[in-house]
Short mmCIF file of C-alpha atoms in Angstrom, two decimals:
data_model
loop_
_atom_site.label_atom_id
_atom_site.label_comp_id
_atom_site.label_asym_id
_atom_site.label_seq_id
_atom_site.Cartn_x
_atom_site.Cartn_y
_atom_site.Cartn_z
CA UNK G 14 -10.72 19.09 -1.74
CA UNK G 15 -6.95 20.55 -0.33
CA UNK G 16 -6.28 17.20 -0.96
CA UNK G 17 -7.07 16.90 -4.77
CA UNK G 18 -5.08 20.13 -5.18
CA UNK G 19 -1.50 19.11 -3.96
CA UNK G 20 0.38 17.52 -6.58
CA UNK G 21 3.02 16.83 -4.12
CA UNK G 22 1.00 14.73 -1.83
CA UNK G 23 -0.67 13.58 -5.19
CA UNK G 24 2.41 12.21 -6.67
CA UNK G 25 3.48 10.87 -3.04
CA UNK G 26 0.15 8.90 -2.89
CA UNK G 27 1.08 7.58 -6.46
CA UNK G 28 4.32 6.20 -5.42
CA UNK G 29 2.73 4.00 -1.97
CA UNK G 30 -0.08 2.78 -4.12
CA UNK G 31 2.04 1.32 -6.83
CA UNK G 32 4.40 -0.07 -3.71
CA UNK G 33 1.67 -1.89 -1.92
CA UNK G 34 -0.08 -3.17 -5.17
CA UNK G 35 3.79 -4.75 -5.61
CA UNK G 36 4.36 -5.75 -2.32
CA UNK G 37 0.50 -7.50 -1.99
CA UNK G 38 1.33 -9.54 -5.56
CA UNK G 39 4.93 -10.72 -4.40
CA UNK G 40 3.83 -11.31 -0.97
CA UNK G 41 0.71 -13.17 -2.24
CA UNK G 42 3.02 -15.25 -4.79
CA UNK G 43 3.99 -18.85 -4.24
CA UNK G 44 7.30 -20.19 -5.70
CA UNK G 45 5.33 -22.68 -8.60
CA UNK G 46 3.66 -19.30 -9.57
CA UNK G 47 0.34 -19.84 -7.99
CA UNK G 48 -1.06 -17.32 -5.21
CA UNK G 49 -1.97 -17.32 -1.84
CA UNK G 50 -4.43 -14.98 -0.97
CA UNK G 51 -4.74 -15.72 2.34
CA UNK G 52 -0.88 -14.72 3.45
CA UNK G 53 -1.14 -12.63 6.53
CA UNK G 54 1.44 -10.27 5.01
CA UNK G 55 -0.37 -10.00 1.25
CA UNK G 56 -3.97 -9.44 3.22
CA UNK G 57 -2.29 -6.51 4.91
CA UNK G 58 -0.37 -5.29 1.92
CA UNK G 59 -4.13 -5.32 0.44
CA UNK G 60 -5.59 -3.37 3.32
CA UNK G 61 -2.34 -1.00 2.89
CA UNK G 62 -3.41 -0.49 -0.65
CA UNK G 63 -7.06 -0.55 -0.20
CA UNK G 64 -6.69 2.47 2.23
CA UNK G 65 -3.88 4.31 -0.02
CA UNK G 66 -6.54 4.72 -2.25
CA UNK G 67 -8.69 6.21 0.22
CA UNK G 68 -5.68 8.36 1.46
CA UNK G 69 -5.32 10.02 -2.02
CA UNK G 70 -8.81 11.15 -1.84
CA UNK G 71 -9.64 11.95 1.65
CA UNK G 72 -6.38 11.92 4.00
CA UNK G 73 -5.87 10.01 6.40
CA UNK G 74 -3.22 7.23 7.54
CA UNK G 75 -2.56 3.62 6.10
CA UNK G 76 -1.52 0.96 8.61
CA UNK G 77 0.19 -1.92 8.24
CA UNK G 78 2.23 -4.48 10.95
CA UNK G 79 5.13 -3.22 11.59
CA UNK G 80 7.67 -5.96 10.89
CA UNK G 81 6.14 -4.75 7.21
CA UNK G 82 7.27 -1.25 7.57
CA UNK G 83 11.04 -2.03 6.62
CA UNK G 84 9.22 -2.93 3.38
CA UNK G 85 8.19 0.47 2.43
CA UNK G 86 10.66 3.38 1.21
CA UNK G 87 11.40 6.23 4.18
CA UNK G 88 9.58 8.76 1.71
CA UNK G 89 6.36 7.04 1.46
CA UNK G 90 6.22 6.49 5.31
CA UNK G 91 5.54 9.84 6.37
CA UNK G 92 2.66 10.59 4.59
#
């Protein structure tokens, strides 16, 4: 419940969400437009953002590869 309470960490948790949502779509993006939802990198952008939900609600970490880390701001990477 700590968790629900700091608007910090709140706002924080905002921020990754919205970045892995973006980084899942681009990643999952073809050039002609179509997707490809089975891109290593999107499916683990996916995961990211499937656990940064989780995160907001009940701590805990997100992890992705790490040649995807470069991909994500310094701010967001130490929550």
């Amino acid at each position: 419940q700590d968790h629900m309470l700091d608007f910090e960490r709140q706002r924080a948790g905002m921020n990754i969400v919205g970045k892995l949502y973006k980084l899942c779509f681009d990643a999952s993006t073809r050039e002609d437009g179509t997707y490809n939802i089975y891109n290593e990198d999107a499916r683990a952008y996916a995961k990211g953002y499937s656990d940064s939900l989780d995160l907001q609600k009940h701590g805990g970490k997100i992890y992705l590869p790490k040649h995807l880390h470069e991909n994500i701001p310094a701010g967001c990477q130490s929550m």
